Short mmCIF file of C-alpha atoms in Angstrom, two decimals:
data_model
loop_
_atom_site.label_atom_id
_atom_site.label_comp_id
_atom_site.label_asym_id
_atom_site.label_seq_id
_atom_site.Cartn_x
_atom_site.Cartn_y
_atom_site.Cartn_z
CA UNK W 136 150.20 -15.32 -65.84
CA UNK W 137 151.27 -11.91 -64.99
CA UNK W 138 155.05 -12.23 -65.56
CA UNK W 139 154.48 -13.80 -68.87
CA UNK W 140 152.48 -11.19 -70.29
CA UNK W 141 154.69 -8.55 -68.70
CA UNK W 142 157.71 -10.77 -71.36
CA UNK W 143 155.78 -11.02 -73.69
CA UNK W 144 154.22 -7.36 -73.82
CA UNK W 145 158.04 -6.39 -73.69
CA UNK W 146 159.44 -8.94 -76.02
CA UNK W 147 161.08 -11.06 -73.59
CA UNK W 148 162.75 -8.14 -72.23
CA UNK W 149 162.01 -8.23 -68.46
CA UNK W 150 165.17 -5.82 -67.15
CA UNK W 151 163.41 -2.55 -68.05
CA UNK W 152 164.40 -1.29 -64.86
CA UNK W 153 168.13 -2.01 -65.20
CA UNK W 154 170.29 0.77 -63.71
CA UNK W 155 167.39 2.24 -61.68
CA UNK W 156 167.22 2.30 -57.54
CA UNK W 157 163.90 1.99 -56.10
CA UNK W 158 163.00 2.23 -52.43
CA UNK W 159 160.16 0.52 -51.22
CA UNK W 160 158.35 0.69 -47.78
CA UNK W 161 156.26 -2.03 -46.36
CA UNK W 162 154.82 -3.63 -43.34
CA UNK W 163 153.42 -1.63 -40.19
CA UNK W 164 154.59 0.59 -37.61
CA UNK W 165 154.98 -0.05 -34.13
CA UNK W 166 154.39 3.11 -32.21
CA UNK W 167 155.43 3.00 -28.54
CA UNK W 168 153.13 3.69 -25.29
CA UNK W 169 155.48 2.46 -22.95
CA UNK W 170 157.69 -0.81 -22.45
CA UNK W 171 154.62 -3.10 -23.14
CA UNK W 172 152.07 -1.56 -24.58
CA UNK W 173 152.16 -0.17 -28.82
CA UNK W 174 150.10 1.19 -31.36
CA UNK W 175 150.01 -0.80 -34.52
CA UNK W 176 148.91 -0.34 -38.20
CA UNK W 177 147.19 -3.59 -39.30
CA UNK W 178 149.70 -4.80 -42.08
CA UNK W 179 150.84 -8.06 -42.86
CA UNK W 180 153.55 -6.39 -45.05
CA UNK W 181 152.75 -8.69 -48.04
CA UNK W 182 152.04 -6.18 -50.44
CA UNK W 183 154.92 -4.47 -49.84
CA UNK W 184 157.31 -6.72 -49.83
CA UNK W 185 155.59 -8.21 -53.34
CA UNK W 186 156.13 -4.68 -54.75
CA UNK W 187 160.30 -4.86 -53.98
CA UNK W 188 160.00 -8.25 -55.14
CA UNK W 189 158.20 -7.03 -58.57
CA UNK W 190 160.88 -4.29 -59.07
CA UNK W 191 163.74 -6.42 -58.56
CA UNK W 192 162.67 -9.05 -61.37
CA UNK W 193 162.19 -6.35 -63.32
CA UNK W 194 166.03 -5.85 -62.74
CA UNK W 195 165.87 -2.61 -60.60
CA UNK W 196 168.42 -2.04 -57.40
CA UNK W 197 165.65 -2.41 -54.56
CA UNK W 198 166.08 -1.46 -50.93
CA UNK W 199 163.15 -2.20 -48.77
CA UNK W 200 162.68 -0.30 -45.45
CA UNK W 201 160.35 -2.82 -43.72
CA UNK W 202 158.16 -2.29 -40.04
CA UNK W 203 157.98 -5.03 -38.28
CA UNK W 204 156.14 -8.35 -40.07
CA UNK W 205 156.98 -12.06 -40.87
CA UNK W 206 157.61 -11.76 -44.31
CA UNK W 207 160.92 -13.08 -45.83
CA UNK W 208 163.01 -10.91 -47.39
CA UNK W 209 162.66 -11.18 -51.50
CA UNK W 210 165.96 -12.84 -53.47
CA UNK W 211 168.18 -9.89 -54.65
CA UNK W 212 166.17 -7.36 -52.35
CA UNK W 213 168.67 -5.16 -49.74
CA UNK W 214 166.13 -5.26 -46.32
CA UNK W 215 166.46 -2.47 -43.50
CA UNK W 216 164.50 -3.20 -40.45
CA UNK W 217 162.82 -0.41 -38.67
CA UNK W 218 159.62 -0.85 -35.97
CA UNK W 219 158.44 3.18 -36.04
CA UNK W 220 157.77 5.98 -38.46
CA UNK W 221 160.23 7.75 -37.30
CA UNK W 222 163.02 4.95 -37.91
CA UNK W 223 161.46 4.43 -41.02
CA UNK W 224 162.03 8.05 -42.20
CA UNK W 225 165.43 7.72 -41.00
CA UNK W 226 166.10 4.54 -43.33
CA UNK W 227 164.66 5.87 -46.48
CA UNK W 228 166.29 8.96 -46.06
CA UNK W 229 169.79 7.04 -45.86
CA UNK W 230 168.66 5.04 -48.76
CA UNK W 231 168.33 7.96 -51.14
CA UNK W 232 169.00 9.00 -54.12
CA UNK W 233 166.73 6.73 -55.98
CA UNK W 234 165.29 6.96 -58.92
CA UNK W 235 161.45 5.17 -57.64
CA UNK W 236 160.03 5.87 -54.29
CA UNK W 237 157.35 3.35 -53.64
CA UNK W 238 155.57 3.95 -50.20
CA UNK W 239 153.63 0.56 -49.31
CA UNK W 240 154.19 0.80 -45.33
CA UNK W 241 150.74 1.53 -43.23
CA UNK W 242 153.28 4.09 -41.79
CA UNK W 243 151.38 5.56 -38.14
CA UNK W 244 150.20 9.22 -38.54
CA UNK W 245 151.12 10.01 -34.94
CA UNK W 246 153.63 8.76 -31.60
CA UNK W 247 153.18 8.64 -28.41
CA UNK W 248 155.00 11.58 -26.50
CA UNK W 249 157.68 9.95 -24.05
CA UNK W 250 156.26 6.62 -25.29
CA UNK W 251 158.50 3.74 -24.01
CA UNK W 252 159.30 5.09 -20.48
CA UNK W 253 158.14 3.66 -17.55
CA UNK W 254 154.60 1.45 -17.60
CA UNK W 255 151.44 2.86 -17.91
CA UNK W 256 149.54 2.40 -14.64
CA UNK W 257 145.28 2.78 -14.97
CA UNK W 258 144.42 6.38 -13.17
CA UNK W 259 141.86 6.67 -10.66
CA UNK W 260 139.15 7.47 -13.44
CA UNK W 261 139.95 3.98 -15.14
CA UNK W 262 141.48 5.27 -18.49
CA UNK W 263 144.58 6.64 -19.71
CA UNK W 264 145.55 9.46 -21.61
CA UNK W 265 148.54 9.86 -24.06
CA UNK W 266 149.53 12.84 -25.61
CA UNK W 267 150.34 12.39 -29.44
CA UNK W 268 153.10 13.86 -31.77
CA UNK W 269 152.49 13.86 -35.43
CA UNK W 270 155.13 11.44 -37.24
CA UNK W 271 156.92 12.52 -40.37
CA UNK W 272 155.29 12.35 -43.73
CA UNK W 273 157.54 10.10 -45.34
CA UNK W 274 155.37 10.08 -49.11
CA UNK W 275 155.11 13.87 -48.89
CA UNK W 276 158.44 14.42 -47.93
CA UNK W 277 159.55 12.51 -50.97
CA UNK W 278 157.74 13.80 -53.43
CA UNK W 279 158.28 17.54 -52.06
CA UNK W 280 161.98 17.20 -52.20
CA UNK W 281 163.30 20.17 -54.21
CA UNK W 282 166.61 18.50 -55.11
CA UNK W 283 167.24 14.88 -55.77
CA UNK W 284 163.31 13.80 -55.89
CA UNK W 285 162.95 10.41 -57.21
CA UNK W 286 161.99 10.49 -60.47
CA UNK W 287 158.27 8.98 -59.59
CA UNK W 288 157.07 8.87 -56.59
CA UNK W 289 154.23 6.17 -55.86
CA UNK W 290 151.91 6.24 -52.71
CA UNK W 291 149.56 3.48 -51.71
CA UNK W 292 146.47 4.44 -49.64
CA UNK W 293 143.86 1.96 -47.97
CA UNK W 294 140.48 3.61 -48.01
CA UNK W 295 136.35 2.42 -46.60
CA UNK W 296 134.69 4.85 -48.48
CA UNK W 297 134.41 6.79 -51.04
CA UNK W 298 138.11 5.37 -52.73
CA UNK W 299 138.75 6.79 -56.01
CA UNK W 300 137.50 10.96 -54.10
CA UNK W 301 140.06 10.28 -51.04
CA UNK W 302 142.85 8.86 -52.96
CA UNK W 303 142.66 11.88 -55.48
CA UNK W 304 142.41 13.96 -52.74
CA UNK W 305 145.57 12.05 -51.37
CA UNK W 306 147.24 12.07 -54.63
CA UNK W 307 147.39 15.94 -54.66
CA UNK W 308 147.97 16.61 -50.78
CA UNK W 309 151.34 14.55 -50.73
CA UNK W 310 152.75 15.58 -54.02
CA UNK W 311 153.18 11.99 -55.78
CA UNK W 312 152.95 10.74 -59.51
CA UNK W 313 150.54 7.74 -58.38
CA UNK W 314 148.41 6.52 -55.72
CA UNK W 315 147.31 2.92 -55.36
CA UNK W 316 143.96 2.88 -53.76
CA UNK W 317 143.08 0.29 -51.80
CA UNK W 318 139.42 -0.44 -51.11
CA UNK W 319 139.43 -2.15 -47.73
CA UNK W 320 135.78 -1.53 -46.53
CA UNK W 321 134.11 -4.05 -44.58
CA UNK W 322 132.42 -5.90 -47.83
CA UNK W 323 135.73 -6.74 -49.78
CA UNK W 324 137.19 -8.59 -47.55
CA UNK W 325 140.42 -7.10 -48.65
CA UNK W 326 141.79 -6.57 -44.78
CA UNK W 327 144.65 -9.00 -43.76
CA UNK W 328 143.77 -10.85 -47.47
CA UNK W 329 145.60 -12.39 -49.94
CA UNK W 330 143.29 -10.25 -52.35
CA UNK W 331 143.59 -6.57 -53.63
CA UNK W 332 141.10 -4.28 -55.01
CA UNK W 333 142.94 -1.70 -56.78
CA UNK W 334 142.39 2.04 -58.24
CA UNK W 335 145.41 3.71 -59.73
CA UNK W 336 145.14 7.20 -59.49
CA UNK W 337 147.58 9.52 -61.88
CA UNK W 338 147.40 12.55 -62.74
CA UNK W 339 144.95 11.61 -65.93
CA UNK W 340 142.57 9.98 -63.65
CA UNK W 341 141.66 6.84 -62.22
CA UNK W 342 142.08 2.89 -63.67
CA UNK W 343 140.27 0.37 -61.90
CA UNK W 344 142.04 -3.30 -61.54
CA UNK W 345 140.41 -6.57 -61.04
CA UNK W 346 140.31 -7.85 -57.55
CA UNK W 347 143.50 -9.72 -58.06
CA UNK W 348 146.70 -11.26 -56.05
CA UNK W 349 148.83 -9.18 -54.27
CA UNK W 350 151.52 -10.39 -56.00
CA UNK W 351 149.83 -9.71 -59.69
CA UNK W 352 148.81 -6.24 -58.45
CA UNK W 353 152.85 -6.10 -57.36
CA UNK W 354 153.85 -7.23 -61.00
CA UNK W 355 151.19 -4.79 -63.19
CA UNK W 356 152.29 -2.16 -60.83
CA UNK W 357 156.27 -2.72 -61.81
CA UNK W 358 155.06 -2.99 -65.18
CA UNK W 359 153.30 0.54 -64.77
CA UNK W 360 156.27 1.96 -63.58
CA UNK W 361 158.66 0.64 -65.99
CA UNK W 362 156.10 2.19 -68.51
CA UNK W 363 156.30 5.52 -67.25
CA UNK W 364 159.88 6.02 -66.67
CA UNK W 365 160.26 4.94 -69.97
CA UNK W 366 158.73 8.00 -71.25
CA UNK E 194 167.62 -30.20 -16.66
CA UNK E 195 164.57 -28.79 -15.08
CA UNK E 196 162.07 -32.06 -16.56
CA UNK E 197 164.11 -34.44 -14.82
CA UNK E 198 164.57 -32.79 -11.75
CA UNK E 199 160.75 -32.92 -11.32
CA UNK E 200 160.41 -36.26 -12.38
CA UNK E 201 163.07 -37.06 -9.69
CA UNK E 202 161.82 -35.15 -6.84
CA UNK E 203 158.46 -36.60 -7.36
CA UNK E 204 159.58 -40.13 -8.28
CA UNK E 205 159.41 -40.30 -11.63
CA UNK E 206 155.54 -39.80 -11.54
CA UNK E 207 155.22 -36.74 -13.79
CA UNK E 208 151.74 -37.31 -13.96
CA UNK E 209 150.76 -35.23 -10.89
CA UNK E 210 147.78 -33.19 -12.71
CA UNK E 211 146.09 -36.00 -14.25
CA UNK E 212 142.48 -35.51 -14.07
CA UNK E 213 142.55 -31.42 -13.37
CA UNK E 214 141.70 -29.06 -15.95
CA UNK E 215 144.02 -26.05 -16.56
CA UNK E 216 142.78 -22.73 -18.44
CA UNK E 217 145.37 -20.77 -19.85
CA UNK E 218 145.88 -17.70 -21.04
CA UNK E 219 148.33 -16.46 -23.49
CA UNK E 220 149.89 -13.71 -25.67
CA UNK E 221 148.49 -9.96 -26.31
CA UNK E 222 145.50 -8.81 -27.21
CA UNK E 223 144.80 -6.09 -30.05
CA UNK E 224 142.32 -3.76 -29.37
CA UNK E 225 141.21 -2.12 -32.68
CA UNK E 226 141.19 2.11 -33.39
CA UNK E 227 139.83 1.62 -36.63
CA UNK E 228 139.56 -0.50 -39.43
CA UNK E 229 143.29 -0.39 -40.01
CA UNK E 230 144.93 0.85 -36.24
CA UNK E 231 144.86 -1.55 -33.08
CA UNK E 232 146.87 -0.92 -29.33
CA UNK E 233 148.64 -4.04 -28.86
CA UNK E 234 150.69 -5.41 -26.24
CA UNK E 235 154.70 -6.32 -27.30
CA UNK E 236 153.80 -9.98 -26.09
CA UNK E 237 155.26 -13.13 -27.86
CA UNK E 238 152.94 -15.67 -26.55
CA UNK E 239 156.00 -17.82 -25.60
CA UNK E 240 155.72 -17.39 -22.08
CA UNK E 241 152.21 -18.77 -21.90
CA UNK E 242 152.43 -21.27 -24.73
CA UNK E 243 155.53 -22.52 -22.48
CA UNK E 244 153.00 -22.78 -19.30
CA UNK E 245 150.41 -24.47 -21.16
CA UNK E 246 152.68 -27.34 -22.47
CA UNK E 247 154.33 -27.90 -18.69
CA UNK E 248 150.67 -28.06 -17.45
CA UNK E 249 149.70 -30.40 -20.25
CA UNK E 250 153.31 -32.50 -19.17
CA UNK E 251 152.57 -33.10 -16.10
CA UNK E 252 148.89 -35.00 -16.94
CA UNK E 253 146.56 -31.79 -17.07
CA UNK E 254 143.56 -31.21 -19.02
CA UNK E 255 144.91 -27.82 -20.48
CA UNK E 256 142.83 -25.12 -22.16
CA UNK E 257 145.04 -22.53 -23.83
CA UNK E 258 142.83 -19.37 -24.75
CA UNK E 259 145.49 -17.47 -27.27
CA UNK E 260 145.84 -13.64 -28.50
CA UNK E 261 147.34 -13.36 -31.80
CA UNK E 262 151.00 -14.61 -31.47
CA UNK E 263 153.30 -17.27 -34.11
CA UNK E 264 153.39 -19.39 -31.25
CA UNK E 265 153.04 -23.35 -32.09
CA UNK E 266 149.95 -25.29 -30.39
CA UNK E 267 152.09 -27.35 -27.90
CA UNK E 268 151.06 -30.96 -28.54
CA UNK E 269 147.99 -32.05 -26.64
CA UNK E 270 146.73 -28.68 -25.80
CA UNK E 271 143.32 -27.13 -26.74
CA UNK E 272 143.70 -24.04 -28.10
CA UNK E 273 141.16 -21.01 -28.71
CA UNK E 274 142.25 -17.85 -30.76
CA UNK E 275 141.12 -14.61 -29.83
CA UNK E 276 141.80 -11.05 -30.83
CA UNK E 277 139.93 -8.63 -28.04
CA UNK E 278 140.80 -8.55 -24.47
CA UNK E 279 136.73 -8.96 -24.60
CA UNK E 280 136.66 -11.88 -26.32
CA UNK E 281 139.62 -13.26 -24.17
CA UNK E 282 137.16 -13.44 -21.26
CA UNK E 283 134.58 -14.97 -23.28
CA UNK E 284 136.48 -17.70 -24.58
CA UNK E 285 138.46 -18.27 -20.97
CA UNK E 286 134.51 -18.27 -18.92
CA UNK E 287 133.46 -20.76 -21.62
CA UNK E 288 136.06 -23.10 -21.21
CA UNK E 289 135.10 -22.93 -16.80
CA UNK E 290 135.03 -25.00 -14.68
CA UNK E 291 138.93 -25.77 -13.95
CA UNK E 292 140.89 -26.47 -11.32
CA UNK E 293 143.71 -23.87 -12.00
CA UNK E 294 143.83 -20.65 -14.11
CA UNK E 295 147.04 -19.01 -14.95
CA UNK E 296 146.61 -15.85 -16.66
CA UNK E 297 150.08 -14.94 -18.92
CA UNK E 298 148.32 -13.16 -21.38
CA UNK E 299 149.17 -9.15 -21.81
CA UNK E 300 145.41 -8.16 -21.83
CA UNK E 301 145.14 -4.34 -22.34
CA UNK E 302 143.28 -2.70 -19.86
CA UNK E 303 141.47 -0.49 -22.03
CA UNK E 304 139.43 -0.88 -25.81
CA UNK E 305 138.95 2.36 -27.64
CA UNK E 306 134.93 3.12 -27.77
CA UNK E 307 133.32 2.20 -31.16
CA UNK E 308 136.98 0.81 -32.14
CA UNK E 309 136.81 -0.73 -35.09
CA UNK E 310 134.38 1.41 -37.31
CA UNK E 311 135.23 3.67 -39.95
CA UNK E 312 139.23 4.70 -40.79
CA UNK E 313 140.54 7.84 -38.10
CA UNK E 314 141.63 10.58 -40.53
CA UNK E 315 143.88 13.37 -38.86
CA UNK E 316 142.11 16.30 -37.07
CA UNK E 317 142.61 19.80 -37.86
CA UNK E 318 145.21 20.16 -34.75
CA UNK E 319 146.84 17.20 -36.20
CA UNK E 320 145.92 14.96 -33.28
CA UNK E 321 143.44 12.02 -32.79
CA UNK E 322 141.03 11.90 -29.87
CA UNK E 323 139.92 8.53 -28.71
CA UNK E 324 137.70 7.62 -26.35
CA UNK E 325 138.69 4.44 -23.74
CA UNK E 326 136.55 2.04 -22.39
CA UNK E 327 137.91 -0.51 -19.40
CA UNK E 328 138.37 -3.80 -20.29
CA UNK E 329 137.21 -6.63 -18.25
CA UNK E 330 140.23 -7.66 -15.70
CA UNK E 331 140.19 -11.57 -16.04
CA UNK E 332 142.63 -12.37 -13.59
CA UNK E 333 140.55 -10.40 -11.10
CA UNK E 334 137.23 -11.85 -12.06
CA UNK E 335 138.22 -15.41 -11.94
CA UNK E 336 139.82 -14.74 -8.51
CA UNK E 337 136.42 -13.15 -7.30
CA UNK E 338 134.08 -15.82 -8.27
CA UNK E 339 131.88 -17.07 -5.31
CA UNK E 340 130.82 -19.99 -7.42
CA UNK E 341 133.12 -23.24 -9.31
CA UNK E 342 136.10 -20.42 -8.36
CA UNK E 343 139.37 -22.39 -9.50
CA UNK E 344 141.37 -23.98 -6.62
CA UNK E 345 144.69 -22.20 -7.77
CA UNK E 346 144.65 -18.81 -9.98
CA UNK E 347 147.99 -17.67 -11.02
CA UNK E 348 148.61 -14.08 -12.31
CA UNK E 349 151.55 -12.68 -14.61
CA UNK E 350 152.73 -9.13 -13.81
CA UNK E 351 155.47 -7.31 -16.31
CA UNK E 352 157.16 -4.80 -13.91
CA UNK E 353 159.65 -2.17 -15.13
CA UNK E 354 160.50 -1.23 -11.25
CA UNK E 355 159.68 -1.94 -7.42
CA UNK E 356 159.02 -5.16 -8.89
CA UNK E 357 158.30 -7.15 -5.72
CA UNK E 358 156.51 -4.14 -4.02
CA UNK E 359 153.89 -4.20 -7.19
CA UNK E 360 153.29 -7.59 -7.48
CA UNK E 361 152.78 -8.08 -4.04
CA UNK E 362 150.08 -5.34 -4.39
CA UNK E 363 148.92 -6.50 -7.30
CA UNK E 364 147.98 -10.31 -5.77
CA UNK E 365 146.09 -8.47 -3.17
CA UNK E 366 144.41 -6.59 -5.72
CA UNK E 367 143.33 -8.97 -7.90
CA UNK E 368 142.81 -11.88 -4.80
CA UNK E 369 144.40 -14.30 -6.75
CA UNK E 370 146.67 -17.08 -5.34
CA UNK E 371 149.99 -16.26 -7.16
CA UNK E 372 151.85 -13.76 -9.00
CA UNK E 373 154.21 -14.54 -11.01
CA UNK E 374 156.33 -11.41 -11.42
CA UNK E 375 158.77 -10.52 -13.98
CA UNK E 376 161.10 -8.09 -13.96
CA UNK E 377 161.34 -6.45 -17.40
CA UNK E 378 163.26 -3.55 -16.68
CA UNK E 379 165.16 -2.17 -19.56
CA UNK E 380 168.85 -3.12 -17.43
CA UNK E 381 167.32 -7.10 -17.62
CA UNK E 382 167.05 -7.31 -21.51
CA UNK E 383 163.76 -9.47 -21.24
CA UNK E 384 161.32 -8.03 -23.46
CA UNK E 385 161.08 -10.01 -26.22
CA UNK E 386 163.77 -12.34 -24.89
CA UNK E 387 164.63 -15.99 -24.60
CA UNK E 388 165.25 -15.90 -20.63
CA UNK E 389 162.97 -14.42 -17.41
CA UNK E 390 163.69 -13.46 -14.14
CA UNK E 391 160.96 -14.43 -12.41
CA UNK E 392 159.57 -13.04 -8.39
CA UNK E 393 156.91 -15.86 -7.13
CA UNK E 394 154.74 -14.18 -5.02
CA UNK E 395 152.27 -16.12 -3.08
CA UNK E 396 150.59 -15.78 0.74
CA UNK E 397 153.81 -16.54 2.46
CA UNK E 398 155.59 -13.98 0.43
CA UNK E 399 158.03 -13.91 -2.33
CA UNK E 400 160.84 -16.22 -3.50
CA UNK E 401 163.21 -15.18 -6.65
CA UNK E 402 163.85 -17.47 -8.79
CA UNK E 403 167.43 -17.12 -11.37
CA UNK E 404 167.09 -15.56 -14.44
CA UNK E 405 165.90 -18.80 -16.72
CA UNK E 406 164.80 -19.50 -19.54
CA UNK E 407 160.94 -19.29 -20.59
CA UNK E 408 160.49 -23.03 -20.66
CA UNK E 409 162.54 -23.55 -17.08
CA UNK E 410 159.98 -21.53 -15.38
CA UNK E 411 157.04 -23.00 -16.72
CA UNK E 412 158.07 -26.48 -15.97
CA UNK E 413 158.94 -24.94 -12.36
CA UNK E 414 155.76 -22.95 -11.92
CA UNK E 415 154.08 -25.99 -13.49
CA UNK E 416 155.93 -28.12 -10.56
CA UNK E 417 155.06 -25.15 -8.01
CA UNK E 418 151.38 -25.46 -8.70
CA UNK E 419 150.96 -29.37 -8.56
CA UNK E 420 152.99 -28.93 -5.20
CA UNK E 421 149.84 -26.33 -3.91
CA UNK E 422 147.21 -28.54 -5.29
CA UNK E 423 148.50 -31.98 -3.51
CA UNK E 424 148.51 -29.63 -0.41
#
């Protein structure tokens, strides 16, 4: 398996991240519309919380900022809870310094203005209207930190179309080292899955992965990271 | 505790639904944005699960159509999982006729128009538009049928003020027979909670029930309903 090669490609040595402090985000945000009503990202958290998990065999200090999800918390792994972007911004933010940044959260792009007041009634015309507020960037606020940046930033990105063009694209719009593409159209079957499809994207280009378990793509992506800090 | 005191105001014969059929509905619905982005309803399911098994206690037949919630399948009850507040109605006119209807579920009142397609990227003014469609009102439709109409149809209402005043309004909106009304203003605590304080609301008016627990007032509503039935 995954682990053993990881030993074995290492010598047995499976601590290469000894001494480091990663952060990891996972799960989805909950942004609020008013006492009952949200808007959710469609995360299960998994492949987040397989990434801390991955980091922290490989011996690495792991704090995991987590939306809310059902997964249990990792052996060795420190957990913050948080249920919106905001929150979550907040957490990683009081996590720092670190030296990996891994952002695995389906973190909402935008809030509801005022959300969580008082309930939402239908208006005469039948529909309702919210006015948004763009949430923080968390994965380009990382990786555009001027002082104290992690030493490697990692973004993950869930794409339909087109994955390895928009996850370049995302690559050099937030800043990061890597993104892991995710290709979640319609005829993976990837959504909600216990499969990934994986592109890497660095700044030398794109690898393509095997479909494989998010806990393998978890491990080679520890393994990648290890790699690279090592120099 | 609340079991025995129906089985000892009724004599021990805690079979007073035998031979009706019960459709219940339970949980929130998701309504999808996009492949990755659904509105959602901060429902647990517990409420209605808890209905559905006090139904099923008392002798029912009980039909439990389900949004996505962790809730358990109480023991003996037929359960349907849906997603859509669309496919909620569906599943809950399918499973007609019945002799009562109590609709807990949180059903949005809106879907977003061609939800579900491909993945909402940010605007130029940093904003997404979306587009609502009304959802069908179950509660209100079952209420309104002129044909195999349930004998009894019980609403929920989650009210964050005036509670009475709205649910009151609400039963004559929807022409159903009950409304069971709870009062989740922030000052309670209930959302999300263990415990309800519950407003009956019926023809004759309203009775308030103590703050209970979510199992107390289903075995109580459960109670309240074969009491209306046996006339």
């Amino acid at each position: 398996d995954m682990v053993a090669a990881v030993e074995d490609f290492f010598g047995g040595d499976n601590l290469l991240l000894s001494g480091k402090h990663a952060v990891v985000t996972a799960g989805p945000t909950h942004e609020p519309i008013d006492p009952v009503r949200y808007i959710a990202n469609r995360s299960s958290g998994r492949q987040g919380f397989e990434v801390a998990a991955a980091l922290c065999r490989l011996g690495a200090n792991v704090t995991l900022v987590a939306g809310p999800c059902a997964q249990e918390t990792p052996a060795g792994v420190t957990r913050v809870d948080v249920e919106t972007a905001r929150e979550m911004e907040a957490a990683v933010t009081a996590a720092l310094p670190a030296d990996i940044a891994v952002c695995v959260a389906a973190v909402a792009d935008w809030h509801v203005k005022n959300g969580g007041a008082q309930k939402l009634k239908k208006s005469k015309d039948g529909t309702p209207s919210f006015e948004f507020g763009e949430n923080p960037d968390i994965l380009k606020g990382l990786s555009g930190m001027t002082e104290g940046r992690p030493a490697l930033v990692v973004g993950f990105a869930a794409e339909t179309e087109k994955v390895i063009e928009h996850a370049t694209e995302k690559r050099a719009r937030k800043g990061c080292d890597l993104i892991v593409a995710n290709d979640v159209s319609a005829a993976t079957g990837i959504m909600g899955g216990e499969y990934n499809e994986i592109h890497l994207i660095s700044a030398a280009g794109a690898e393509s992965w095997p479909k494989m378990e998010k806990g393998a793509v978890a491990d080679r992506l520890a393994l990648k990271i290890a790699e690279i800090l090592k120099g």
